[in-house]
Tab-separated table of C-alpha atoms and ligand atoms in Angstrom:
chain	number	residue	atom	x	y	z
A	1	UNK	CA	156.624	266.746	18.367
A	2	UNK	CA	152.860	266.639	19.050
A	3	UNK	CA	149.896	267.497	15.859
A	4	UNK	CA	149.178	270.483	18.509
A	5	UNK	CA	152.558	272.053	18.841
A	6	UNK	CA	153.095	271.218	14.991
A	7	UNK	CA	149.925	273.293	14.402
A	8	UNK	CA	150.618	275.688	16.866
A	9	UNK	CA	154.845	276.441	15.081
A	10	UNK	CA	153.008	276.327	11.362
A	11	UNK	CA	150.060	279.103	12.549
A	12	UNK	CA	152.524	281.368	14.301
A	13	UNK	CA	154.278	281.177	11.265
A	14	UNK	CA	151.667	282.122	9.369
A	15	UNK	CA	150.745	285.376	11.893
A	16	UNK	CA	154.183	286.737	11.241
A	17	UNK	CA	154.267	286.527	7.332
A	18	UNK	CA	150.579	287.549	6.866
A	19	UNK	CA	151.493	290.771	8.772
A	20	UNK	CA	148.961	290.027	11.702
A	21	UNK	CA	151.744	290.671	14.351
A	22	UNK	CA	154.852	291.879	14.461
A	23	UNK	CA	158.342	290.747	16.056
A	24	UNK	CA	157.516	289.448	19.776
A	25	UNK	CA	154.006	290.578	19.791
A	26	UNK	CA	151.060	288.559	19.816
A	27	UNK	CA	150.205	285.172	20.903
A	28	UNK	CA	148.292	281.745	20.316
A	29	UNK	CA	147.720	278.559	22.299
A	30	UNK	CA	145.967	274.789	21.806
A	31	UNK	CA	144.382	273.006	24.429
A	32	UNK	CA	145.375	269.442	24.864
A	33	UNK	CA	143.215	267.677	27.679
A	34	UNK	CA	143.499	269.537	30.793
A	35	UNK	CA	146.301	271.179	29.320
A	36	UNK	CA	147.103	274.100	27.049
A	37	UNK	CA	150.142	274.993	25.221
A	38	UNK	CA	151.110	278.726	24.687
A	39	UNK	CA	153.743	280.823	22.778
A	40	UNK	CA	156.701	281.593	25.371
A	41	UNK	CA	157.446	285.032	26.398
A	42	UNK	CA	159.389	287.287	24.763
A	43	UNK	CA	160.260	285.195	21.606
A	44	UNK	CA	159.540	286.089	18.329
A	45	UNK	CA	156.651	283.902	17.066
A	46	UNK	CA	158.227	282.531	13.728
A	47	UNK	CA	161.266	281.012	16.051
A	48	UNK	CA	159.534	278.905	18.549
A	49	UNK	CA	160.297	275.356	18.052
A	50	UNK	CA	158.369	272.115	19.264
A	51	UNK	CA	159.628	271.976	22.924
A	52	UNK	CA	159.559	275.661	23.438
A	53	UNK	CA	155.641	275.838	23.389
A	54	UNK	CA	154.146	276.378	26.837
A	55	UNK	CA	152.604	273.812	28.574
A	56	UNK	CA	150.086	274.833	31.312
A	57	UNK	CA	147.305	272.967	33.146
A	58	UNK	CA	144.120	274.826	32.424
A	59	UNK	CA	142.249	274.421	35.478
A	60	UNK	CA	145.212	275.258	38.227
A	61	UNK	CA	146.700	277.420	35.237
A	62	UNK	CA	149.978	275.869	36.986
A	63	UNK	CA	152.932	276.045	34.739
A	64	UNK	CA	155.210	272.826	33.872
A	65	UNK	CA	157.745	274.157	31.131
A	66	UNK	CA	160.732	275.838	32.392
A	67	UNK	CA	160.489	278.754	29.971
A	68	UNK	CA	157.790	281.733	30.827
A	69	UNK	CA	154.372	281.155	29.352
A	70	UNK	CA	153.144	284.698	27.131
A	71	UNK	CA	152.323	287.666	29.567
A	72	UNK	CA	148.711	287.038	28.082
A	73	UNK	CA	148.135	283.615	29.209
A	74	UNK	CA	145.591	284.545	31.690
A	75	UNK	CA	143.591	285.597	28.614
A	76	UNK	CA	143.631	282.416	27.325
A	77	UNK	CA	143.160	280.459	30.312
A	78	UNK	CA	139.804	281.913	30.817
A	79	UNK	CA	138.981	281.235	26.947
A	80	UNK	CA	139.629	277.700	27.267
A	81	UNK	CA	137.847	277.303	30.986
A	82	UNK	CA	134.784	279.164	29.624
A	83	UNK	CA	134.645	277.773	26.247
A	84	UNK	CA	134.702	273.732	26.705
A	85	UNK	CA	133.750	273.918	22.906
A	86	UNK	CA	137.128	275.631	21.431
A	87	UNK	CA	140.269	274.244	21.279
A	88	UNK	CA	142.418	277.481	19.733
A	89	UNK	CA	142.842	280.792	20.960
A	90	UNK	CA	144.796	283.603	18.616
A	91	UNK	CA	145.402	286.963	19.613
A	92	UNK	CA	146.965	289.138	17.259
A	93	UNK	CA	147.651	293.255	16.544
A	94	UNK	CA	146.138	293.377	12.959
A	95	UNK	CA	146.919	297.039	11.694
A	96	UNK	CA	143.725	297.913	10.220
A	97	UNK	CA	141.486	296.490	12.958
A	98	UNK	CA	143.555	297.695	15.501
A	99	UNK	CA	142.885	301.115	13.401
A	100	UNK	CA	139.094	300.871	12.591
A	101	UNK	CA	138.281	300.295	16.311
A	102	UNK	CA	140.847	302.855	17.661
A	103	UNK	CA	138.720	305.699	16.080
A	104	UNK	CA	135.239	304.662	18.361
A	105	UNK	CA	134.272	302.723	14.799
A	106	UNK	CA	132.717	299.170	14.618
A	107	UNK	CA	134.114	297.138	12.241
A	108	UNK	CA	130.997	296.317	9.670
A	109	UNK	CA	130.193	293.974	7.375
A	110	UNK	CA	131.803	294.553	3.940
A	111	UNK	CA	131.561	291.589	2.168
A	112	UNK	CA	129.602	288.610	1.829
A	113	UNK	CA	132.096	285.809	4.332
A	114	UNK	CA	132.066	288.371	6.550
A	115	UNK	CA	128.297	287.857	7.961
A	116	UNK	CA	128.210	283.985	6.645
A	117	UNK	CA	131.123	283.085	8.636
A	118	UNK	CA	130.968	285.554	12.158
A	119	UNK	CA	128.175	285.916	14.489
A	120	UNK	CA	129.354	288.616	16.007
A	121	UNK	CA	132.313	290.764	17.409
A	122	UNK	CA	132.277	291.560	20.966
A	123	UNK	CA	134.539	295.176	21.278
A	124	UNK	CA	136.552	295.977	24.564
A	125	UNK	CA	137.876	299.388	25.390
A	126	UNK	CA	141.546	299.736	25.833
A	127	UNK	CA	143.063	298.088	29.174
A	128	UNK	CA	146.875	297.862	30.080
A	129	UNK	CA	147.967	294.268	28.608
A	130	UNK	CA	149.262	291.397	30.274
A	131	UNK	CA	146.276	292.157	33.427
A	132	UNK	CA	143.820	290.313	35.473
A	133	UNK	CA	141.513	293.432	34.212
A	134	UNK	CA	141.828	292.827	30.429
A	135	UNK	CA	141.116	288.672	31.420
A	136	UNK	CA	138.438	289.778	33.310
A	137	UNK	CA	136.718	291.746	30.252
A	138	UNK	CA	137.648	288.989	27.631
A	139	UNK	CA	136.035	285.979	30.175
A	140	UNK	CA	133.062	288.405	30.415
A	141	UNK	CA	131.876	288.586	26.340
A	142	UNK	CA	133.792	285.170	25.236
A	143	UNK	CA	130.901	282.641	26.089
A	144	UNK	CA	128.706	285.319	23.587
A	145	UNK	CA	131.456	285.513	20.565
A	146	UNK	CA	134.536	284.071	18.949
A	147	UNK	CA	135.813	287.516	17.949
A	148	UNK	CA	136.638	290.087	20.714
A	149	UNK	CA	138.283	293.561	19.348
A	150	UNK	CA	140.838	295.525	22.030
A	151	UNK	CA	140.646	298.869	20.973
A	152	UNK	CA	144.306	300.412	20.970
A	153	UNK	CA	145.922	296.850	21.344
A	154	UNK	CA	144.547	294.022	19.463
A	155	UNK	CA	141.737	290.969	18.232
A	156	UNK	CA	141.426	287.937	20.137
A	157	UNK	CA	139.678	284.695	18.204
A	158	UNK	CA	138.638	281.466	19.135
A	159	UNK	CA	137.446	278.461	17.315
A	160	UNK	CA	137.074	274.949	17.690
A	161	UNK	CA	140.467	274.444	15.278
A	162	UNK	CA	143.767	276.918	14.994
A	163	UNK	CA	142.694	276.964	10.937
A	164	UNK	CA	139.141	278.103	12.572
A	165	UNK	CA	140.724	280.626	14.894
A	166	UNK	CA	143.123	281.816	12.319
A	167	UNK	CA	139.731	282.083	9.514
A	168	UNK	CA	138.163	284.585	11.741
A	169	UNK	CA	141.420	286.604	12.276
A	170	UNK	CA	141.768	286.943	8.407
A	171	UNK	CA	138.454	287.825	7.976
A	172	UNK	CA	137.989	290.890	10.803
A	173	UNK	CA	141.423	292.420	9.726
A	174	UNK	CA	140.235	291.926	5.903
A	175	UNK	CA	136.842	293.527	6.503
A	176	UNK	CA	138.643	296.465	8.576
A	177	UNK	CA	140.893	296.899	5.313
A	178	UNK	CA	138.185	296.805	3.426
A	179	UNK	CA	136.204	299.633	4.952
A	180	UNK	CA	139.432	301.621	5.533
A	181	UNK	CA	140.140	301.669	1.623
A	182	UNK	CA	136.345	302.279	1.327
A	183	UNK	CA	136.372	305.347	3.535
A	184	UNK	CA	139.449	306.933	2.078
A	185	UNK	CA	137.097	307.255	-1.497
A	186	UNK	CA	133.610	307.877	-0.762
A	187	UNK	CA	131.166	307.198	1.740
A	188	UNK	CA	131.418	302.713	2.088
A	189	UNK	CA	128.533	300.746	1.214
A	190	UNK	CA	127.842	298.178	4.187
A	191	UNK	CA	125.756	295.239	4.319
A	192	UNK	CA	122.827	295.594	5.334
A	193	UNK	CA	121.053	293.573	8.528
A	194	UNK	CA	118.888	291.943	5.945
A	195	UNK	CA	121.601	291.129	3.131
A	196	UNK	CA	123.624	289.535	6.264
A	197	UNK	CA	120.887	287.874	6.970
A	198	UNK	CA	120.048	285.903	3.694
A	199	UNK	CA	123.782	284.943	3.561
A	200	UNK	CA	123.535	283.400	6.655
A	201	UNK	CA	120.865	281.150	5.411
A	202	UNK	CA	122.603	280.429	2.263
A	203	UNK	CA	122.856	276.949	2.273
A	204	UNK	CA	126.039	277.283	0.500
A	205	UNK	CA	127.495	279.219	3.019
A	206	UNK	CA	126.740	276.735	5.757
A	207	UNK	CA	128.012	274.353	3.946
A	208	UNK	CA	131.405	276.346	4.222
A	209	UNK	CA	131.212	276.780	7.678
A	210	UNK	CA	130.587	273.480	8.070
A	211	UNK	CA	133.829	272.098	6.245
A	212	UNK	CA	136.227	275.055	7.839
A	213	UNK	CA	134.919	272.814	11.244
A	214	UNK	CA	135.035	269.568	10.245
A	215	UNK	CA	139.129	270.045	8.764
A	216	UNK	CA	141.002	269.971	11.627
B	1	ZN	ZN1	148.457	291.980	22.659
């Protein structure tokens, strides 16, 4: 078994028991060369096993597995052909994000890793699945973000490792918790552009960024 599928069977095992998807849904692929490997259709992600992973060429998005690739690989094709830099792409249907941006809201910045570790989150209004249309939207805002928030449906991350990708994921759902509990007491406190500011020129927090990129 290749490191990628190896990554790829121990991340979608940690989607299912973190809660960021449930059963068959959701999805998450590696590249490898000209190639990417995706999460097969219509299994749940905890089961897939070394040879099951997807293999696709990126470029022709030609498939050379026998099982079906995940009815959002053109979503991740464009990713990978627009973002030379990344080699993971994770989408997921975190509750609380999926929530927070389903009611029109942004989700802000709560808490200091928030700002330190995310440019910026790109949000999408709600598209039917699986379509050209929704890989359209995502191939418009990915070369501007590595967080893109599908209202009604989902988050999609990228990052230039699957613990990268899978960093962000934890952090938007965990800020859209945040502000959820928040809301449900008093009026939430965000961050404001200046506080996110000054943590992004922490030199402590770069140094974090820094090391999430470097382990691979
Ligand atoms: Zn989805």
């Amino acid at each position: 078994m290749s490191n990628v599928t190896q990554q790829l069977e121990l991340y979608a095992k940690k989607l299912v028991t973190s809660g960021l998807v449930v059963g068959a849904g959701g999805n998450l692929s590696m590249r490898d060369g000209d190639y990417m490997y995706i999460s097969p259709s219509g299994f749940d992600l905890q089961e897939i096993e070394g040879p099951q992973w997807v293999k696709v060429h990126i470029g022709s998005g030609a498939v050379e597995s026998e099982l079906k690739p995940s009815s959002e690989i053109l979503m991740h094709l464009e990713c990978f052909r627009r973002r030379p830099d990344i080699d993971s792409v994770l989408h997921a249907h975190p509750s609380y994000s999926v929530g927070v941006s389903s009611a029109g809201q942004e989700i802000p910045s709560m808490f200091p890793d928030f700002p330190a570790m995310i440019k910026n989150v790109k949000y999408l209004e709600y598209m039917i699945p699986t379509t050209h249309v929704l890989a359209d939207a995502v191939a418009d805002v990915i070369e501007e973000t590595d967080v893109v928030v599908m209202r009604n449906h989902g988050v999609l991350t990228v990052g230039t490792s699957m613990k990268e990708a899978y960093f962000f994921m934890q952090l938007v759902e965990e800020a859209a918790k945040v502000f959820t509990i928040s809301s449900t007491v008093g009026t939430p406190r965000l961050l404001s552009d200046e506080e996110c500011a000054d943590l992004r020129n922490l030199s402590s927090e770069k140094y974090r960024a820094k090391l999430l990129k470097d382990t691979k």
